[in-house]
């Protein structure tokens, strides 16, 4: 004969015991709410600088939107992907074929179709357009070239100073350099909207072509042969600032017409890249204003 216990079950209070009971049934693991289990994309937002999906990326490429890098899933080379590859190649955008899992890790469950683009907050400019704009203003072109700068905060700070000192455009390499990102935009305090930024291929070749057009190239390095305020920083000029740790590369140094230093009397023998660049830009502006007067 079956025995019945007269012991009453304790009610679940405030849902706490109910949750603990459910966790025991699940082997001690807390279950995700049903809406999250059914849709992994719930409460998951893409980073500000990420664009996914074949149509979205294709339209961004056609519209000329600034794209830092394009990731495509390995094996997907047919259909609209071939058009995406062709458009990216036409615009000189860095394209990488990677494992699909790498794209999924960034997309966070959203439908990506094997296509992901890291986009810039503003469109990149062309070097030719920067030079044309300076000519239309009747001003000697004033450019800042960043040799493999890696810190987005430094780039943002330099853009802010570039706007304040009348720099016509900033040049950054397509590879081994921080691109325009949301962090750069925020640090620039709005200057990213006013200072054109162009991405270039080979730095040495770009400098060589600019020198053929009458530019002088001034690099900043602690081993410079003269103090920065002794150099002529007027006329068509490219100021070159190196990376945070290594400074300018050897090939870049070889293309400089002169290298300036900043005298220092303290214990530290180098300056932050954005500080060094800002000092040079303000000195160039000072000299240009004096020349006008």
GROMACS .gro file of C-alpha atoms in nm:
model
  293
    1UNK     CA    1   0.000   0.000   0.000
    2UNK     CA    2   0.136   0.341  -0.102
    3UNK     CA    3   0.220   0.578   0.182
    4UNK     CA    4   0.147   0.947   0.168
    5UNK     CA    5   0.336   1.208   0.360
    6UNK     CA    6   0.140   1.476   0.539
    7UNK     CA    7   0.441   1.709   0.518
    8UNK     CA    8   0.348   2.020   0.321
    9UNK     CA    9   0.577   2.165   0.057
   10UNK     CA   10   0.712   2.506   0.140
   11UNK     CA   11   0.593   2.775  -0.101
   12UNK     CA   12   0.842   2.959  -0.317
   13UNK     CA   13   0.903   3.299  -0.170
   14UNK     CA   14   0.976   3.599  -0.399
   15UNK     CA   15   1.083   3.360  -0.671
   16UNK     CA   16   1.414   3.291  -0.496
   17UNK     CA   17   1.350   2.928  -0.401
   18UNK     CA   18   1.186   2.873  -0.739
   19UNK     CA   19   1.506   2.988  -0.912
   20UNK     CA   20   1.724   2.771  -0.688
   21UNK     CA   21   1.496   2.473  -0.758
   22UNK     CA   22   1.523   2.536  -1.132
   23UNK     CA   23   1.900   2.560  -1.111
   24UNK     CA   24   1.919   2.224  -0.933
   25UNK     CA   25   1.714   2.067  -1.211
   26UNK     CA   26   1.954   2.213  -1.465
   27UNK     CA   27   2.254   2.062  -1.291
   28UNK     CA   28   2.345   2.378  -1.101
   29UNK     CA   29   2.349   2.596  -1.411
   30UNK     CA   30   2.138   2.907  -1.430
   31UNK     CA   31   1.923   2.905  -1.742
   32UNK     CA   32   1.905   3.207  -1.969
   33UNK     CA   33   1.565   3.375  -2.003
   34UNK     CA   34   1.358   3.227  -2.287
   35UNK     CA   35   1.389   3.538  -2.509
   36UNK     CA   36   1.769   3.518  -2.490
   37UNK     CA   37   1.775   3.144  -2.563
   38UNK     CA   38   1.551   3.187  -2.865
   39UNK     CA   39   1.728   3.500  -2.992
   40UNK     CA   40   2.098   3.538  -2.901
   41UNK     CA   41   2.094   3.891  -3.042
   42UNK     CA   42   1.867   4.021  -2.765
   43UNK     CA   43   2.038   4.294  -2.560
   44UNK     CA   44   2.347   4.260  -2.778
   45UNK     CA   45   2.451   4.565  -2.978
   46UNK     CA   46   2.724   4.591  -3.236
   47UNK     CA   47   3.025   4.812  -3.162
   48UNK     CA   48   2.992   5.157  -3.315
   49UNK     CA   49   3.262   5.086  -3.571
   50UNK     CA   50   3.121   4.755  -3.701
   51UNK     CA   51   2.893   4.692  -3.998
   52UNK     CA   52   2.771   4.342  -4.093
   53UNK     CA   53   2.578   4.177  -4.374
   54UNK     CA   54   2.636   4.159  -4.748
   55UNK     CA   55   2.385   4.427  -4.850
   56UNK     CA   56   2.486   4.673  -4.579
   57UNK     CA   57   2.858   4.643  -4.657
   58UNK     CA   58   2.800   4.656  -5.034
   59UNK     CA   59   2.600   4.978  -5.005
   60UNK     CA   60   2.863   5.129  -4.774
   61UNK     CA   61   3.131   5.053  -5.034
   62UNK     CA   62   2.924   5.200  -5.315
   63UNK     CA   63   2.851   5.513  -5.113
   64UNK     CA   64   3.220   5.572  -5.046
   65UNK     CA   65   3.188   5.534  -4.669
   66UNK     CA   66   3.516   5.520  -4.479
   67UNK     CA   67   3.606   5.155  -4.418
   68UNK     CA   68   3.915   5.059  -4.220
   69UNK     CA   69   3.915   4.684  -4.280
   70UNK     CA   70   3.693   4.417  -4.433
   71UNK     CA   71   3.660   4.061  -4.298
   72UNK     CA   72   3.512   3.784  -4.514
   73UNK     CA   73   3.445   3.425  -4.413
   74UNK     CA   74   3.679   3.175  -4.576
   75UNK     CA   75   3.515   2.983  -4.858
   76UNK     CA   76   3.256   3.252  -4.938
   77UNK     CA   77   3.381   3.385  -5.271
   78UNK     CA   78   3.077   3.358  -5.495
   79UNK     CA   79   2.768   3.569  -5.557
   80UNK     CA   80   2.758   3.911  -5.396
   81UNK     CA   81   3.085   3.842  -5.212
   82UNK     CA   82   3.275   3.868  -5.541
   83UNK     CA   83   3.125   4.214  -5.593
   84UNK     CA   84   3.225   4.316  -5.241
   85UNK     CA   85   3.582   4.201  -5.303
   86UNK     CA   86   3.595   4.392  -5.633
   87UNK     CA   87   3.461   4.713  -5.476
   88UNK     CA   88   3.706   4.687  -5.185
   89UNK     CA   89   3.997   4.629  -5.422
   90UNK     CA   90   3.894   4.929  -5.631
   91UNK     CA   91   3.902   5.150  -5.321
   92UNK     CA   92   4.222   5.000  -5.184
   93UNK     CA   93   4.055   4.868  -4.867
   94UNK     CA   94   4.240   4.607  -4.663
   95UNK     CA   95   4.052   4.275  -4.702
   96UNK     CA   96   4.109   3.956  -4.504
   97UNK     CA   97   3.955   3.609  -4.537
   98UNK     CA   98   3.915   3.465  -4.188
   99UNK     CA   99   3.743   3.176  -4.011
  100UNK     CA  100   3.369   3.230  -3.979
  101UNK     CA  101   3.396   3.197  -3.601
  102UNK     CA  102   3.603   3.518  -3.587
  103UNK     CA  103   3.321   3.712  -3.752
  104UNK     CA  104   3.058   3.545  -3.534
  105UNK     CA  105   3.251   3.644  -3.220
  106UNK     CA  106   3.217   4.011  -3.314
  107UNK     CA  107   2.864   3.989  -3.457
  108UNK     CA  108   2.738   3.831  -3.133
  109UNK     CA  109   2.459   3.625  -3.286
  110UNK     CA  110   2.340   3.882  -3.537
  111UNK     CA  111   2.303   3.768  -3.899
  112UNK     CA  112   2.628   3.859  -4.073
  113UNK     CA  113   2.631   3.638  -4.389
  114UNK     CA  114   3.007   3.600  -4.356
  115UNK     CA  115   3.076   3.972  -4.410
  116UNK     CA  116   3.196   4.225  -4.153
  117UNK     CA  117   3.344   4.572  -4.200
  118UNK     CA  118   3.519   4.798  -3.952
  119UNK     CA  119   3.399   5.143  -4.052
  120UNK     CA  120   3.530   5.492  -3.986
  121UNK     CA  121   3.310   5.762  -3.825
  122UNK     CA  122   3.376   5.985  -4.129
  123UNK     CA  123   3.484   5.923  -4.486
  124UNK     CA  124   3.854   5.928  -4.567
  125UNK     CA  125   3.978   6.198  -4.801
  126UNK     CA  126   4.205   6.171  -5.103
  127UNK     CA  127   4.547   6.337  -5.089
  128UNK     CA  128   4.482   6.510  -5.420
  129UNK     CA  129   4.164   6.667  -5.283
  130UNK     CA  130   4.349   6.795  -4.976
  131UNK     CA  131   4.611   6.964  -5.193
  132UNK     CA  132   4.343   7.107  -5.421
  133UNK     CA  133   4.156   7.258  -5.123
  134UNK     CA  134   4.475   7.427  -4.997
  135UNK     CA  135   4.538   7.572  -5.344
  136UNK     CA  136   4.183   7.709  -5.363
  137UNK     CA  137   4.246   7.893  -5.035
  138UNK     CA  138   4.567   8.037  -5.177
  139UNK     CA  139   4.768   7.881  -4.892
  140UNK     CA  140   5.089   7.681  -4.890
  141UNK     CA  141   4.984   7.320  -4.816
  142UNK     CA  142   5.051   7.214  -4.458
  143UNK     CA  143   5.033   6.838  -4.393
  144UNK     CA  144   5.087   6.614  -4.092
  145UNK     CA  145   5.205   6.258  -4.159
  146UNK     CA  146   5.187   5.999  -3.881
  147UNK     CA  147   5.437   5.715  -3.916
  148UNK     CA  148   5.257   5.406  -3.777
  149UNK     CA  149   5.092   5.577  -3.481
  150UNK     CA  150   4.908   5.316  -3.273
  151UNK     CA  151   4.716   5.494  -2.995
  152UNK     CA  152   4.368   5.623  -3.094
  153UNK     CA  153   4.384   5.883  -2.815
  154UNK     CA  154   4.704   6.028  -2.963
  155UNK     CA  155   4.546   6.043  -3.308
  156UNK     CA  156   4.238   6.217  -3.170
  157UNK     CA  157   4.451   6.472  -2.982
  158UNK     CA  158   4.660   6.541  -3.293
  159UNK     CA  159   4.348   6.597  -3.503
  160UNK     CA  160   4.227   6.848  -3.247
  161UNK     CA  161   4.555   7.042  -3.266
  162UNK     CA  162   4.564   7.010  -3.646
  163UNK     CA  163   4.227   7.187  -3.663
  164UNK     CA  164   4.349   7.462  -3.430
  165UNK     CA  165   4.671   7.527  -3.623
  166UNK     CA  166   4.539   7.526  -3.979
  167UNK     CA  167   4.672   7.191  -4.098
  168UNK     CA  168   4.514   7.113  -4.434
  169UNK     CA  169   4.520   6.735  -4.393
  170UNK     CA  170   4.655   6.439  -4.198
  171UNK     CA  171   4.812   6.136  -4.365
  172UNK     CA  172   4.811   5.789  -4.207
  173UNK     CA  173   4.929   5.457  -4.358
  174UNK     CA  174   4.671   5.191  -4.441
  175UNK     CA  175   4.859   4.922  -4.249
  176UNK     CA  176   5.024   4.911  -3.906
  177UNK     CA  177   4.853   5.231  -3.800
  178UNK     CA  178   4.549   5.325  -3.593
  179UNK     CA  179   4.256   5.408  -3.824
  180UNK     CA  180   3.972   5.650  -3.762
  181UNK     CA  181   3.751   5.497  -3.492
  182UNK     CA  182   3.481   5.603  -3.248
  183UNK     CA  183   3.752   5.653  -2.984
  184UNK     CA  184   3.948   5.880  -3.217
  185UNK     CA  185   3.635   6.079  -3.295
  186UNK     CA  186   3.552   6.125  -2.928
  187UNK     CA  187   3.907   6.228  -2.834
  188UNK     CA  188   3.923   6.477  -3.121
  189UNK     CA  189   3.630   6.670  -2.968
  190UNK     CA  190   3.471   6.719  -3.310
  191UNK     CA  191   3.788   6.801  -3.504
  192UNK     CA  192   3.750   6.478  -3.702
  193UNK     CA  193   3.463   6.648  -3.889
  194UNK     CA  194   3.685   6.934  -4.009
  195UNK     CA  195   4.034   6.792  -4.065
  196UNK     CA  196   4.057   6.569  -4.375
  197UNK     CA  197   4.238   6.239  -4.315
  198UNK     CA  198   4.384   6.044  -4.608
  199UNK     CA  199   4.511   5.688  -4.596
  200UNK     CA  200   4.827   5.625  -4.793
  201UNK     CA  201   5.015   5.315  -4.903
  202UNK     CA  202   5.392   5.331  -4.884
  203UNK     CA  203   5.509   5.623  -4.668
  204UNK     CA  204   5.850   5.664  -4.832
  205UNK     CA  205   5.700   5.667  -5.182
  206UNK     CA  206   5.433   5.918  -5.079
  207UNK     CA  207   5.696   6.151  -4.933
  208UNK     CA  208   5.909   6.118  -5.245
  209UNK     CA  209   5.616   6.221  -5.466
  210UNK     CA  210   5.533   6.518  -5.241
  211UNK     CA  211   5.895   6.634  -5.252
  212UNK     CA  212   5.879   6.624  -5.631
  213UNK     CA  213   5.583   6.864  -5.602
  214UNK     CA  214   5.789   7.112  -5.402
  215UNK     CA  215   5.721   7.000  -5.043
  216UNK     CA  216   5.977   7.008  -4.765
  217UNK     CA  217   5.967   6.718  -4.522
  218UNK     CA  218   6.047   6.779  -4.154
  219UNK     CA  219   6.069   6.489  -3.911
  220UNK     CA  220   6.062   6.498  -3.532
  221UNK     CA  221   6.321   6.291  -3.346
  222UNK     CA  222   6.529   6.329  -3.031
  223UNK     CA  223   6.840   6.282  -3.247
  224UNK     CA  224   6.751   6.580  -3.467
  225UNK     CA  225   7.029   6.807  -3.590
  226UNK     CA  226   6.857   7.135  -3.491
  227UNK     CA  227   6.603   7.268  -3.246
  228UNK     CA  228   6.249   7.283  -3.381
  229UNK     CA  229   6.225   7.663  -3.343
  230UNK     CA  230   6.542   7.712  -3.551
  231UNK     CA  231   6.401   7.532  -3.856
  232UNK     CA  232   6.196   7.697  -4.129
  233UNK     CA  233   5.851   7.539  -4.099
  234UNK     CA  234   5.676   7.756  -4.357
  235UNK     CA  235   5.588   7.694  -4.721
  236UNK     CA  236   5.465   7.359  -4.858
  237UNK     CA  237   5.546   7.135  -4.565
  238UNK     CA  238   5.498   6.780  -4.435
  239UNK     CA  239   5.553   6.735  -4.062
  240UNK     CA  240   5.632   6.374  -3.975
  241UNK     CA  241   5.565   6.231  -3.629
  242UNK     CA  242   5.672   5.875  -3.551
  243UNK     CA  243   5.504   5.601  -3.350
  244UNK     CA  244   5.482   5.607  -2.971
  245UNK     CA  245   5.755   5.352  -2.906
  246UNK     CA  246   5.980   5.333  -3.211
  247UNK     CA  247   5.960   5.682  -3.349
  248UNK     CA  248   6.012   5.724  -3.723
  249UNK     CA  249   6.122   5.423  -3.926
  250UNK     CA  250   6.459   5.426  -4.101
  251UNK     CA  251   6.306   5.456  -4.447
  252UNK     CA  252   6.090   5.749  -4.336
  253UNK     CA  253   6.390   5.927  -4.184
  254UNK     CA  254   6.578   5.892  -4.510
  255UNK     CA  255   6.303   6.086  -4.690
  256UNK     CA  256   6.314   6.378  -4.444
  257UNK     CA  257   6.489   6.695  -4.564
  258UNK     CA  258   6.572   6.780  -4.203
  259UNK     CA  259   6.502   6.638  -3.859
  260UNK     CA  260   6.429   6.859  -3.561
  261UNK     CA  261   6.449   6.794  -3.191
  262UNK     CA  262   6.292   6.950  -2.883
  263UNK     CA  263   6.541   7.057  -2.617
  264UNK     CA  264   6.471   6.889  -2.283
  265UNK     CA  265   6.628   6.956  -1.943
  266UNK     CA  266   6.439   6.699  -1.736
  267UNK     CA  267   6.502   6.332  -1.665
  268UNK     CA  268   6.276   6.203  -1.943
  269UNK     CA  269   6.434   6.207  -2.289
  270UNK     CA  270   6.121   6.179  -2.505
  271UNK     CA  271   5.773   6.328  -2.540
  272UNK     CA  272   5.434   6.174  -2.605
  273UNK     CA  273   5.367   6.160  -2.981
  274UNK     CA  274   5.064   6.388  -2.961
  275UNK     CA  275   5.255   6.642  -2.749
  276UNK     CA  276   5.554   6.647  -2.985
  277UNK     CA  277   5.329   6.681  -3.288
  278UNK     CA  278   5.129   6.960  -3.126
  279UNK     CA  279   5.443   7.160  -3.045
  280UNK     CA  280   5.560   7.134  -3.406
  281UNK     CA  281   5.223   7.230  -3.549
  282UNK     CA  282   5.198   7.538  -3.329
  283UNK     CA  283   5.552   7.644  -3.417
  284UNK     CA  284   5.473   7.613  -3.786
  285UNK     CA  285   5.154   7.818  -3.739
  286UNK     CA  286   5.350   8.084  -3.548
  287UNK     CA  287   5.605   8.114  -3.827
  288UNK     CA  288   5.334   8.127  -4.095
  289UNK     CA  289   5.147   8.405  -3.914
  290UNK     CA  290   5.468   8.605  -3.877
  291UNK     CA  291   5.543   8.562  -4.246
  292UNK     CA  292   5.196   8.691  -4.335
  293UNK     CA  293   5.242   8.994  -4.115
   0.00000   0.00000   0.00000
